XYZ file of C-alpha atoms in Angstrom:
730
model
C 31.987 -1.841 -5.576
C 32.094 -1.059 -9.265
C 34.371 1.737 -10.382
C 32.814 4.822 -11.976
C 34.191 3.842 -15.397
C 32.588 0.397 -15.125
C 29.272 1.991 -14.200
C 29.499 4.253 -17.232
C 30.259 1.254 -19.451
C 27.263 -0.702 -18.131
C 25.063 2.342 -18.658
C 26.189 2.540 -22.282
C 25.369 -1.117 -22.819
C 21.921 -0.661 -21.317
C 21.456 2.311 -23.619
C 22.449 0.090 -26.518
C 19.748 -2.425 -25.597
C 16.879 0.040 -25.326
C 13.773 -0.645 -27.397
C 11.894 1.780 -29.576
C 8.564 1.726 -31.385
C 10.113 0.808 -34.742
C 11.531 -2.332 -33.143
C 8.010 -3.499 -32.331
C 6.385 -2.532 -35.637
C 8.699 -3.433 -38.511
C 7.009 -2.740 -41.872
C 5.740 -5.850 -43.604
C 5.113 -6.975 -47.162
C 3.293 -10.208 -47.899
C 4.535 -12.616 -50.564
C 1.905 -13.898 -52.987
C 1.995 -17.177 -54.911
C 2.209 -16.897 -58.703
C -0.397 -19.282 -60.136
C 0.805 -18.802 -63.705
C 4.312 -18.422 -65.103
C 5.938 -14.995 -65.159
C 7.760 -13.934 -68.309
C 10.861 -12.046 -67.256
C 10.807 -9.015 -69.563
C 10.605 -6.103 -67.125
C 6.951 -5.451 -68.008
C 4.587 -6.063 -65.089
C 1.644 -7.140 -67.235
C 0.838 -10.561 -65.705
C -2.338 -10.584 -63.558
C -0.399 -11.824 -60.515
C 1.473 -8.534 -60.277
C -1.691 -6.431 -60.151
C -3.249 -8.435 -57.308
C -0.138 -8.892 -55.137
C 0.461 -6.951 -51.949
C 2.636 -3.901 -52.617
C 5.013 -1.328 -51.199
C 4.306 2.187 -52.409
C 5.490 4.230 -49.472
C 9.260 4.678 -49.668
C 10.592 7.551 -47.572
C 13.342 9.968 -48.572
C 16.691 9.535 -46.811
C 18.588 12.099 -48.870
C 18.539 15.000 -49.442
C 15.784 15.541 -46.833
C 15.401 12.815 -44.249
C 11.770 11.834 -43.759
C 10.417 13.750 -46.753
C 8.095 12.433 -49.462
C 10.113 11.123 -52.443
C 10.062 13.044 -55.703
C 8.707 9.966 -57.518
C 6.642 6.919 -56.599
C 8.147 3.434 -56.284
C 5.957 0.323 -56.195
C 7.365 -3.079 -55.194
C 5.598 -6.442 -55.264
C 6.898 -9.930 -54.452
C 5.788 -13.299 -55.825
C 6.990 -16.855 -55.320
C 6.842 -19.920 -57.520
C 7.951 -22.378 -54.849
C 11.495 -22.713 -56.198
C 12.176 -19.009 -56.834
C 11.308 -15.606 -55.484
C 10.355 -12.788 -57.886
C 10.334 -9.023 -57.425
C 8.342 -6.619 -59.582
C 9.350 -2.978 -59.340
C 7.769 0.081 -60.915
C 9.905 3.214 -60.634
C 7.964 6.265 -61.734
C 9.843 9.374 -62.858
C 8.341 12.665 -64.053
C 11.318 13.124 -66.413
C 12.131 9.636 -67.754
C 14.414 11.059 -70.456
C 16.765 12.235 -67.701
C 17.334 8.845 -66.090
C 21.034 8.324 -65.293
C 21.853 4.833 -66.484
C 25.017 3.873 -68.341
C 26.073 0.441 -67.110
C 24.771 -2.682 -68.782
C 27.342 -5.261 -67.740
C 27.109 -7.859 -64.986
C 28.519 -6.829 -61.584
C 28.625 -3.108 -62.365
C 28.791 -0.882 -59.307
C 25.504 0.993 -59.603
C 25.941 3.516 -56.775
C 26.363 6.384 -59.247
C 23.308 5.553 -61.380
C 19.567 5.198 -61.024
C 18.925 1.774 -59.523
C 16.851 -0.331 -57.184
C 18.589 -2.276 -54.403
C 17.005 -5.224 -52.588
C 18.392 -6.670 -49.344
C 17.354 -10.080 -47.995
C 18.077 -11.378 -44.491
C 17.220 -15.025 -45.096
C 18.166 -16.148 -41.565
C 16.303 -13.304 -39.859
C 19.339 -12.898 -37.607
C 19.937 -9.190 -38.214
C 23.582 -9.829 -39.080
C 23.850 -11.424 -42.516
C 22.207 -10.847 -45.858
C 22.231 -10.753 -49.648
C 22.171 -7.678 -51.886
C 20.647 -7.597 -55.381
C 20.445 -4.460 -57.518
C 19.319 -3.583 -61.034
C 19.339 -0.385 -63.110
C 17.097 0.780 -66.025
C 19.420 -0.993 -68.508
C 19.032 -4.364 -66.782
C 22.571 -4.354 -65.380
C 22.782 -6.723 -62.407
C 24.787 -6.350 -59.201
C 24.958 -8.790 -56.291
C 26.893 -8.900 -53.030
C 27.097 -10.437 -49.575
C 26.351 -8.293 -46.531
C 29.314 -8.288 -44.147
C 29.259 -6.776 -40.656
C 25.807 -5.327 -41.455
C 27.324 -2.345 -43.248
C 29.747 -3.550 -45.922
C 29.138 -5.316 -49.229
C 31.391 -8.027 -50.677
C 30.717 -7.335 -54.352
C 33.057 -10.078 -55.607
C 30.440 -12.730 -54.679
C 28.254 -13.955 -57.569
C 24.962 -15.852 -57.627
C 22.774 -17.363 -60.343
C 19.792 -15.038 -60.862
C 18.000 -13.102 -63.609
C 16.678 -9.586 -64.122
C 15.090 -7.542 -66.893
C 14.345 -3.820 -67.077
C 12.386 -1.668 -69.471
C 11.981 2.090 -69.817
C 8.446 3.421 -70.020
C 6.707 6.724 -70.590
C 6.313 7.094 -66.819
C 9.800 5.959 -65.732
C 11.127 2.388 -65.702
C 10.223 -1.014 -64.368
C 12.089 -4.220 -63.578
C 11.506 -7.885 -62.820
C 13.940 -9.987 -60.791
C 13.945 -13.774 -60.400
C 16.208 -15.335 -57.726
C 16.233 -19.161 -57.607
C 16.046 -20.435 -54.038
C 18.962 -22.724 -54.871
C 21.124 -19.599 -55.062
C 20.369 -18.677 -51.436
C 20.999 -20.193 -48.039
C 18.251 -19.641 -45.496
C 16.965 -20.849 -42.157
C 14.431 -23.648 -42.748
C 10.835 -23.184 -41.681
C 10.932 -19.413 -41.409
C 7.620 -17.851 -42.521
C 9.304 -14.451 -42.928
C 12.671 -12.937 -43.907
C 14.280 -9.617 -43.257
C 13.724 -7.388 -46.302
C 14.471 -3.872 -47.422
C 14.251 -1.827 -50.627
C 16.187 1.279 -51.582
C 15.935 3.429 -54.705
C 18.466 5.895 -56.062
C 17.443 8.806 -58.323
C 20.876 9.916 -59.366
C 20.287 13.245 -61.128
C 18.638 14.535 -57.918
C 21.195 12.829 -55.643
C 18.128 11.316 -53.974
C 17.903 8.097 -51.949
C 14.550 6.619 -50.902
C 14.073 3.617 -48.611
C 11.298 1.437 -47.255
C 12.375 0.306 -43.757
C 14.422 2.472 -41.365
C 14.835 5.502 -43.671
C 17.492 7.082 -41.456
C 20.822 8.568 -42.522
C 22.476 6.821 -39.584
C 21.681 3.411 -41.095
C 22.765 1.788 -44.309
C 20.231 -0.296 -46.193
C 22.451 -3.313 -45.446
C 21.802 -2.936 -41.703
C 19.566 -5.991 -41.668
C 18.709 -5.629 -37.981
C 16.710 -2.570 -39.089
C 15.066 -4.174 -42.120
C 11.357 -4.756 -42.641
C 9.782 -8.183 -43.030
C 8.823 -10.272 -46.049
C 5.958 -12.412 -44.729
C 3.862 -15.334 -45.903
C 6.799 -17.366 -47.211
C 5.815 -20.913 -48.212
C 7.886 -24.041 -47.800
C 10.239 -23.956 -50.738
C 10.972 -26.957 -52.963
C 14.704 -27.328 -53.489
C 14.897 -30.844 -54.891
C 18.027 -32.800 -53.991
C 19.984 -29.601 -53.415
C 22.984 -30.775 -55.417
C 24.821 -28.776 -58.095
C 27.466 -30.216 -60.410
C 29.467 -27.718 -62.427
C 32.084 -29.112 -64.823
C 34.297 -26.740 -66.793
C 36.440 -27.265 -69.862
C 39.539 -25.070 -70.146
C 41.874 -24.667 -73.117
C 45.054 -22.612 -73.117
C 47.637 -21.347 -75.607
C 50.728 -19.736 -74.067
C 53.953 -18.185 -75.279
C 56.207 -17.133 -72.408
C 58.774 -15.224 -74.472
C 59.760 -14.451 -78.056
C 62.405 -17.200 -78.069
C 60.059 -20.106 -77.258
C 57.281 -21.683 -79.316
C 53.592 -21.600 -78.422
C 52.538 -24.290 -75.951
C 49.028 -25.637 -75.654
C 47.218 -27.402 -72.869
C 43.737 -28.310 -71.764
C 42.095 -29.704 -68.676
C 38.814 -30.261 -66.889
C 37.790 -28.845 -63.543
C 34.850 -29.837 -61.398
C 32.888 -28.101 -58.636
C 30.183 -29.971 -56.726
C 27.971 -28.441 -54.046
C 25.451 -30.124 -51.773
C 22.982 -28.245 -49.612
C 22.977 -29.212 -45.942
C 19.292 -28.595 -45.408
C 18.342 -25.068 -46.446
C 20.894 -23.258 -44.310
C 24.228 -24.868 -45.137
C 26.355 -25.731 -48.141
C 29.142 -28.256 -48.672
C 31.433 -27.751 -51.682
C 34.118 -29.871 -53.302
C 36.440 -28.604 -56.022
C 38.908 -30.612 -58.089
C 41.584 -29.343 -60.460
C 40.262 -25.867 -59.681
C 40.510 -23.216 -62.371
C 40.260 -19.430 -62.024
C 40.703 -18.416 -65.663
C 37.739 -16.023 -65.511
C 39.107 -14.009 -62.583
C 39.915 -10.395 -63.443
C 43.538 -9.286 -63.123
C 44.603 -6.922 -60.350
C 45.027 -3.259 -61.159
C 48.645 -2.135 -60.978
C 49.606 0.321 -58.248
C 52.681 2.356 -57.366
C 54.123 1.484 -53.961
C 56.272 4.173 -52.317
C 56.209 2.523 -48.893
C 58.358 -0.208 -47.425
C 55.377 -2.511 -46.874
C 53.476 -4.844 -49.243
C 50.222 -3.685 -50.849
C 46.878 -5.363 -50.178
C 44.806 -6.803 -53.034
C 41.319 -8.285 -52.427
C 40.170 -11.830 -53.137
C 38.272 -12.247 -56.437
C 38.145 -16.049 -56.914
C 34.692 -17.621 -56.794
C 35.496 -20.683 -54.672
C 36.811 -18.561 -51.803
C 34.020 -15.976 -51.962
C 31.086 -18.280 -51.173
C 30.344 -17.749 -47.474
C 33.224 -15.262 -47.168
C 31.219 -13.170 -44.688
C 31.366 -16.008 -42.151
C 35.182 -15.945 -42.167
C 35.327 -12.212 -41.339
C 37.129 -11.762 -38.028
C 37.433 -9.079 -35.407
C 36.727 -5.354 -35.295
C 39.130 -2.581 -36.267
C 41.813 -4.778 -37.856
C 41.773 -2.909 -41.190
C 44.692 -4.006 -43.393
C 47.152 -4.127 -40.477
C 46.186 -7.749 -39.904
C 43.995 -10.205 -41.793
C 44.248 -13.530 -39.905
C 42.837 -15.584 -42.782
C 43.767 -14.156 -46.175
C 42.598 -16.587 -48.849
C 44.945 -15.127 -51.484
C 47.750 -16.958 -49.667
C 46.223 -20.149 -51.077
C 47.048 -20.766 -54.722
C 49.304 -17.704 -55.046
C 52.948 -17.816 -53.935
C 55.658 -15.164 -54.191
C 58.759 -16.270 -56.088
C 62.383 -15.181 -55.556
C 61.802 -12.022 -57.640
C 58.794 -10.976 -55.568
C 56.305 -11.833 -58.323
C 53.030 -13.642 -57.596
C 52.964 -17.122 -59.139
C 49.839 -19.229 -59.511
C 49.867 -22.589 -57.754
C 47.364 -25.242 -58.877
C 44.710 -26.340 -56.410
C 44.375 -30.089 -56.841
C 41.417 -30.563 -54.521
C 39.523 -28.547 -51.964
C 36.495 -28.787 -49.726
C 34.374 -26.195 -47.991
C 31.421 -26.084 -45.602
C 29.585 -22.915 -44.665
C 26.216 -22.110 -43.183
C 24.244 -20.910 -40.184
C 22.727 -23.443 -37.823
C 20.637 -22.325 -34.864
C 22.439 -19.019 -34.396
C 25.867 -20.580 -34.948
C 27.822 -19.550 -38.048
C 30.099 -22.289 -39.343
C 32.822 -22.047 -41.965
C 35.457 -24.665 -42.768
C 37.888 -24.911 -45.668
C 40.532 -27.485 -46.613
C 42.740 -27.327 -49.719
C 45.581 -29.349 -51.225
C 47.809 -27.470 -53.668
C 49.959 -28.948 -56.418
C 53.640 -28.698 -57.276
C 55.276 -25.882 -59.219
C 58.813 -26.199 -60.526
C 61.259 -24.068 -58.564
C 58.804 -23.266 -55.764
C 58.298 -25.089 -52.439
C 54.622 -25.899 -52.996
C 52.413 -28.974 -52.814
C 50.923 -28.682 -49.348
C 47.666 -28.954 -47.394
C 45.975 -26.075 -45.570
C 42.763 -25.786 -43.556
C 40.698 -23.049 -41.892
C 37.840 -23.333 -39.376
C 35.615 -20.454 -38.275
C 32.850 -20.616 -35.638
C 30.780 -17.584 -34.674
C 27.853 -17.619 -32.256
C 25.163 -14.939 -32.340
C 24.589 -13.381 -28.916
C 22.270 -10.621 -27.745
C 20.420 -8.845 -30.563
C 23.234 -8.005 -33.001
C 26.453 -9.193 -31.347
C 28.669 -12.254 -31.720
C 31.473 -14.262 -30.153
C 33.643 -16.587 -32.219
C 36.906 -18.381 -32.834
C 39.151 -18.774 -35.889
C 41.821 -21.391 -36.496
C 44.159 -22.238 -39.376
C 46.730 -24.981 -40.028
C 49.197 -25.448 -42.851
C 51.572 -23.241 -44.814
C 51.555 -22.239 -48.532
C 55.227 -23.171 -48.948
C 55.224 -26.210 -46.679
C 56.905 -24.862 -43.544
C 56.156 -27.370 -40.779
C 54.241 -26.864 -37.537
C 52.188 -23.950 -38.827
C 48.975 -22.981 -37.008
C 46.988 -19.994 -35.749
C 44.106 -19.796 -33.255
C 42.165 -17.083 -31.494
C 38.749 -15.818 -30.281
C 36.954 -12.574 -31.070
C 34.040 -10.725 -29.497
C 31.959 -7.989 -31.106
C 29.250 -6.109 -29.259
C 27.125 -4.300 -31.852
C 23.896 -2.366 -31.635
C 21.910 -0.002 -33.840
C 19.881 1.083 -30.787
C 22.548 2.870 -28.783
C 20.600 5.390 -26.738
C 17.618 4.657 -28.943
C 18.702 4.963 -32.571
C 22.493 5.240 -32.951
C 25.114 2.734 -34.084
C 27.780 1.579 -31.640
C 30.348 -1.229 -31.779
C 32.874 -2.567 -29.291
C 35.236 -5.422 -30.040
C 38.162 -7.421 -28.670
C 40.241 -10.223 -30.129
C 43.366 -12.296 -29.438
C 45.425 -14.590 -31.678
C 48.380 -16.917 -31.294
C 50.413 -18.430 -34.108
C 52.972 -21.189 -34.308
C 55.606 -22.536 -36.683
C 58.952 -24.214 -36.189
C 60.921 -21.186 -37.387
C 59.154 -18.688 -35.086
C 60.432 -17.221 -31.827
C 58.632 -16.783 -28.517
C 56.394 -13.723 -28.888
C 53.878 -15.217 -31.334
C 50.636 -13.564 -30.211
C 48.515 -10.581 -31.228
C 45.727 -8.783 -29.345
C 43.473 -5.850 -30.055
C 40.471 -3.780 -28.987
C 38.317 -1.354 -30.949
C 35.223 0.783 -30.654
C 33.223 2.659 -33.249
C 30.363 5.154 -33.360
C 29.542 5.302 -37.102
C 26.646 7.710 -37.541
C 25.662 10.437 -39.970
C 26.634 13.528 -37.950
C 29.521 12.029 -35.982
C 31.686 9.103 -37.055
C 34.148 8.224 -34.289
C 36.459 5.219 -34.032
C 39.387 4.004 -31.937
C 41.491 0.877 -32.257
C 44.589 -0.559 -30.635
C 46.481 -3.675 -31.650
C 49.699 -5.325 -30.547
C 51.449 -7.701 -32.971
C 54.146 -9.835 -31.359
C 57.694 -10.019 -32.660
C 57.201 -13.539 -34.054
C 53.495 -13.335 -34.860
C 53.324 -14.580 -38.452
C 50.165 -16.489 -39.494
C 51.076 -18.505 -42.576
C 47.665 -18.001 -44.208
C 47.318 -14.411 -43.047
C 48.339 -10.924 -44.099
C 50.596 -8.973 -41.715
C 52.473 -6.200 -43.543
C 54.085 -4.782 -40.374
C 54.850 -7.218 -37.505
C 56.418 -6.542 -34.098
C 54.531 -3.278 -33.478
C 51.806 -1.565 -31.497
C 49.311 0.384 -33.616
C 46.817 2.905 -32.262
C 44.310 4.903 -34.318
C 41.812 7.544 -33.309
C 39.501 9.159 -35.853
C 36.628 11.542 -35.508
C 34.660 13.043 -38.363
C 32.047 15.776 -38.081
C 29.684 15.563 -41.063
C 27.269 18.516 -40.985
C 24.653 19.236 -43.641
C 24.361 23.011 -44.099
C 20.769 24.200 -44.244
C 21.580 27.255 -46.378
C 23.987 27.891 -49.258
C 27.498 28.974 -48.298
C 28.069 31.865 -50.657
C 27.413 30.562 -54.191
C 27.803 26.902 -53.126
C 24.817 24.646 -52.470
C 26.456 22.074 -50.209
C 24.867 18.697 -49.451
C 27.320 17.629 -46.735
C 30.787 18.437 -45.396
C 33.252 15.992 -43.857
C 35.702 17.536 -41.394
C 38.011 14.607 -40.829
C 40.711 14.000 -38.241
C 42.637 10.741 -37.933
C 45.744 10.141 -35.857
C 47.733 6.939 -36.417
C 50.665 6.010 -34.191
C 52.916 2.987 -34.666
C 55.345 2.088 -31.908
C 57.735 -0.738 -31.222
C 56.952 -3.332 -28.591
C 59.138 -1.436 -26.129
C 57.102 1.744 -26.679
C 59.450 3.770 -28.893
C 57.572 5.415 -31.779
C 58.251 4.276 -35.355
C 55.655 6.172 -37.395
C 52.927 8.716 -36.961
C 50.429 10.270 -39.354
C 47.781 12.899 -38.684
C 45.249 13.256 -41.492
C 43.201 16.469 -41.447
C 40.485 17.606 -43.845
C 39.684 21.226 -43.042
C 37.820 21.340 -46.371
C 35.898 18.373 -47.764
C 32.471 19.106 -49.195
C 30.002 17.449 -51.549
C 27.667 19.737 -53.456
C 23.990 19.154 -54.186
C 25.037 18.454 -57.788
C 27.290 15.577 -56.668
C 30.513 17.450 -57.472
C 33.062 17.574 -54.652
C 36.299 19.233 -53.534
C 38.770 18.579 -50.725
C 41.952 19.919 -49.114
C 44.049 17.886 -46.682
C 46.989 18.506 -44.369
C 48.967 15.432 -43.290
C 51.943 15.705 -40.896
C 54.066 12.527 -41.016
C 56.869 11.072 -38.989
C 59.074 8.063 -39.739
C 61.912 6.600 -37.687
C 63.782 4.121 -39.882
C 66.052 1.476 -38.407
C 66.850 0.068 -41.850
C 67.179 1.566 -45.307
C 64.669 0.858 -48.058
C 64.564 1.509 -51.769
C 61.744 3.844 -52.765
C 62.643 3.789 -56.460
C 65.428 2.561 -58.698
C 68.756 3.976 -57.460
C 66.984 5.967 -54.715
C 67.391 4.582 -51.194
C 66.109 6.166 -47.988
C 68.767 5.746 -45.308
C 68.091 5.047 -41.605
C 67.202 8.056 -39.489
C 64.360 10.141 -38.077
C 62.201 12.049 -40.567
C 59.383 14.520 -40.029
C 57.607 15.990 -43.033
C 54.260 17.484 -44.065
C 52.176 16.314 -47.004
C 49.241 18.173 -48.577
C 46.474 17.151 -50.940
C 44.164 19.058 -53.266
C 41.368 17.072 -54.866
C 38.292 17.842 -56.949
C 35.836 15.610 -58.739
C 32.829 16.029 -60.974
C 29.633 14.102 -60.274
C 29.642 10.521 -61.620
C 26.153 11.156 -63.019
C 27.760 13.132 -65.842
C 28.524 11.474 -69.174
C 32.147 12.537 -68.735
C 33.324 12.601 -65.149
C 36.771 12.777 -63.594
C 38.595 13.275 -60.325
C 41.995 14.976 -60.157
C 44.349 14.854 -57.177
C 47.603 16.614 -56.382
C 49.668 15.382 -53.453
C 52.600 17.668 -52.660
C 55.020 18.597 -49.907
C 57.843 16.885 -48.085
C 58.784 13.240 -48.411
C 61.388 12.036 -45.915
C 64.334 14.445 -46.557
C 63.149 15.508 -49.997
C 59.993 16.513 -51.885
C 57.384 14.458 -53.711
C 54.656 15.575 -56.110
C 51.984 13.071 -57.121
C 49.456 13.858 -59.835
C 46.524 11.471 -60.194
C 43.471 11.346 -62.417
C 40.611 8.853 -62.621
C 37.418 9.072 -64.593
C 35.089 7.661 -67.189
C 33.545 8.635 -70.505
C 30.147 7.056 -71.154
C 28.979 7.934 -74.668
C 26.302 5.219 -74.437
C 25.370 2.089 -72.517
C 27.128 0.099 -75.243
C 30.534 1.755 -74.838
C 32.170 2.929 -71.615
C 35.793 4.077 -71.371
C 37.422 4.252 -67.944
C 40.814 5.875 -67.475
C 43.365 6.461 -64.732
C 46.861 7.846 -64.456
C 49.506 8.700 -61.899
C 52.701 10.740 -62.352
C 55.087 10.875 -59.379
C 58.100 13.165 -59.265
C 60.515 12.811 -56.360
C 63.421 15.144 -55.631
C 65.639 13.541 -53.012
C 69.209 14.130 -51.792
C 69.840 10.499 -52.725
C 68.666 11.184 -56.276
C 65.592 12.191 -58.232
C 63.034 9.764 -59.604
C 59.942 9.708 -61.774
C 57.312 6.983 -61.811
C 54.319 6.723 -64.112
C 51.263 4.506 -64.129
C 48.619 4.575 -66.849
C 45.514 2.482 -67.236
C 42.420 2.433 -69.386
C 39.546 0.000 -69.624
C 37.234 -0.249 -72.618
C 33.865 -1.879 -71.963
C 31.566 -3.073 -74.747
C 28.278 -4.066 -73.146
C 26.151 -5.753 -75.785
C 23.683 -6.904 -73.131
C 23.692 -7.720 -69.401
C 24.666 -11.264 -70.434
C 27.321 -10.455 -73.060
C 30.247 -8.144 -72.335
C 33.714 -7.555 -73.700
C 36.197 -5.582 -71.616
C 39.846 -4.777 -72.222
C 42.190 -3.408 -69.566
C 45.429 -1.811 -70.768
C 48.078 -0.933 -68.144
C 51.559 0.560 -68.278
C 54.004 1.421 -65.503
C 57.618 2.521 -65.472
C 58.565 0.265 -62.554
C 58.032 -2.949 -64.519
C 58.757 -1.224 -67.863
C 55.937 -3.164 -69.485
C 52.570 -2.747 -71.134
C 49.963 -5.345 -70.226
C 46.587 -5.967 -71.822
C 43.872 -8.167 -70.339
C 40.905 -8.712 -72.666
C 37.936 -10.656 -71.349
C 34.734 -11.818 -73.048
C 31.951 -13.062 -70.766
C 28.843 -14.634 -72.255
C 26.154 -15.925 -69.918
C 24.310 -18.054 -72.458
C 22.153 -19.592 -69.714
C 21.656 -18.434 -66.124
C 23.705 -21.520 -65.117
C 26.084 -21.553 -68.100
C 28.930 -19.221 -69.049
C 31.653 -18.904 -71.666
C 34.853 -16.936 -70.975
C 37.500 -15.907 -73.501
C 40.551 -14.297 -71.916
C 43.561 -12.938 -73.809
C 46.609 -11.570 -71.975
C 49.348 -9.803 -73.925
C 52.491 -8.183 -72.504
C 55.064 -5.929 -74.159
C 58.421 -4.880 -72.761
C 59.252 -1.159 -73.058
C 62.954 -1.327 -72.121
C 65.796 -3.700 -72.799
C 66.470 -5.465 -69.441
C 70.257 -5.375 -69.994
C 70.903 -1.952 -71.533
C 67.758 -0.131 -70.251
C 67.349 1.323 -73.723
C 63.749 2.138 -74.749
C 62.218 -0.505 -76.977
C 58.825 -2.033 -77.568
C 59.156 -5.791 -77.893
C 57.084 -8.876 -77.272
C 57.212 -10.278 -73.729
C 54.468 -12.928 -73.484
C 50.886 -13.755 -74.357
C 48.191 -16.195 -73.330
C 44.790 -17.218 -74.680
C 42.333 -18.946 -72.342
C 38.946 -20.418 -73.163
C 36.642 -21.643 -70.403
C 33.191 -23.186 -70.825
C 31.213 -24.092 -67.718
C 27.693 -25.239 -66.935
C 25.961 -26.020 -63.643
C 23.569 -28.976 -63.445
C 21.226 -28.353 -60.507
C 19.099 -31.146 -59.048
């Protein structure tokens, strides 16, 4: 006989599988063939646009769910056999008040007027592509991951043009089919459209206009019907690149010069798979990481930004509820190695191969790389990763992930483990619910016995209530060589619940859009059960106004039981012991729709056996779409029995956006930990949709003498990189 808890669990699963009327009647838009060529200028004046089937019935999601939008949006779709085109007319009764500043490629457009298009080209309700454009023609693209997240570091070859009109703005988008992977023979794709009217804080959507769903929830998308058989030619792309470099590592050495060629070749495996080969791989165009202050005893996480590793990155995603406690496959371990001083050093990738795609409900990802030698570092090794994930039920999956090899050549290195994710957007009719479990084992000659990790998680991410729980156990010797594990040999449990009401009436003088009353308890214990850390994050006040401005107050009790000492700052060491302290945060931010917007934060309260004040500011000044200035700063003041310390971090980025295809950006950063000023200046010119030129100049200044610690401003190093690449597509 089943236990009562098992019966409840089965009832929940049945609730998750229930059908509703929207499941049987997804909205549809028919694709029309373009008989004549379409000039991509943002003006929908070709006859094909006027006769094509159209969407003109978006529904408001915010501020009033289900209401009629404040302005009309018309969307039409055409195909030329080798490309798919979208024509969008966005009416606005006050076109002079459009909020649109960005003009560069890959700008995050969430805080501006924009149109977002989502394509589910496998019609599997799990994967997808995101394309967005604003009134200035700025383009944004991303991969859909886990139906809700967007990997914005992914880039595709596509074009867009926008134009402002007396009645609003309009846009045309052309996406070559060679830039997409899709299931062959499908007459229809999953499709959704969402529009943002920023000054009104309004979001309108075509399919599933519910606050509980994100537009990236492709299982709730509409359908793009009438798709023809596309002509993709041979499906091969050859992209050579020429790279030149001038480097001066210090003031005492002369300038050195070098140059080399790199080559990337991709071959389509039908319409739904892609095989890639890279040789002498170069990542000169990759943006530098933003500096951060680390006051913990654990390493910081930085995301992957390199193009080769981003293609098909959604397939390699693993497990539910892992967060940054464990990333089994962390591609930044390949080609980046930490030296004896703890600095990241680039390691050349001599050759690499990759296969990714979706075949009959099975997601396949495989990667193999051989790195080169670097003087003074144990490099020059081979690594490989394989990921298989099978779609089951309507939105769920079961898979396995395996890796072999080690970045610094340690022998016998491997990792293997399955994962299961039950996911539904129909939990008791129309709610989101996820349940997951995973298990991993790792091996290497220098590891001990307990080399496994296991975890379970559940989530109920919806508009009114957002609830999540996760538990993971990381064995004492669990250490995947191509993974990220900042804190091994622990058990980690997290429970969070957030109530997110939307007041119907003003609260005093405040017109509040939504409040977020957050509670999150994190507990870290040793494998024997003794606690090591706890943190309870509370937000008794966290509200966003109808204007987009926001304010927040947090209370955070902390506990730390240290077995070893660690250095929090120069000459300040936290000794072993048990510490309990309370932290507080005050934060306020102006709406990003404003020409000048900023967010200020003050963390204060106890810190181990002392006190720590942290003052942070981030913001942007947007005098025009040509010039945007972003700024950030952090000033930390610690008063400890072991000694006082001050740490500063300043950063500013100047963007000159001549056009969506020509941008110059310069990032200037300074921090007192490294005692250096670094500048990264990057010119990106997309002279053809398949051709790009990058000019990158890095310059570093030292602000203190390393021997005497006296203040000085002297040359440290500089580097000039030029990269020209072009893709030949057949």
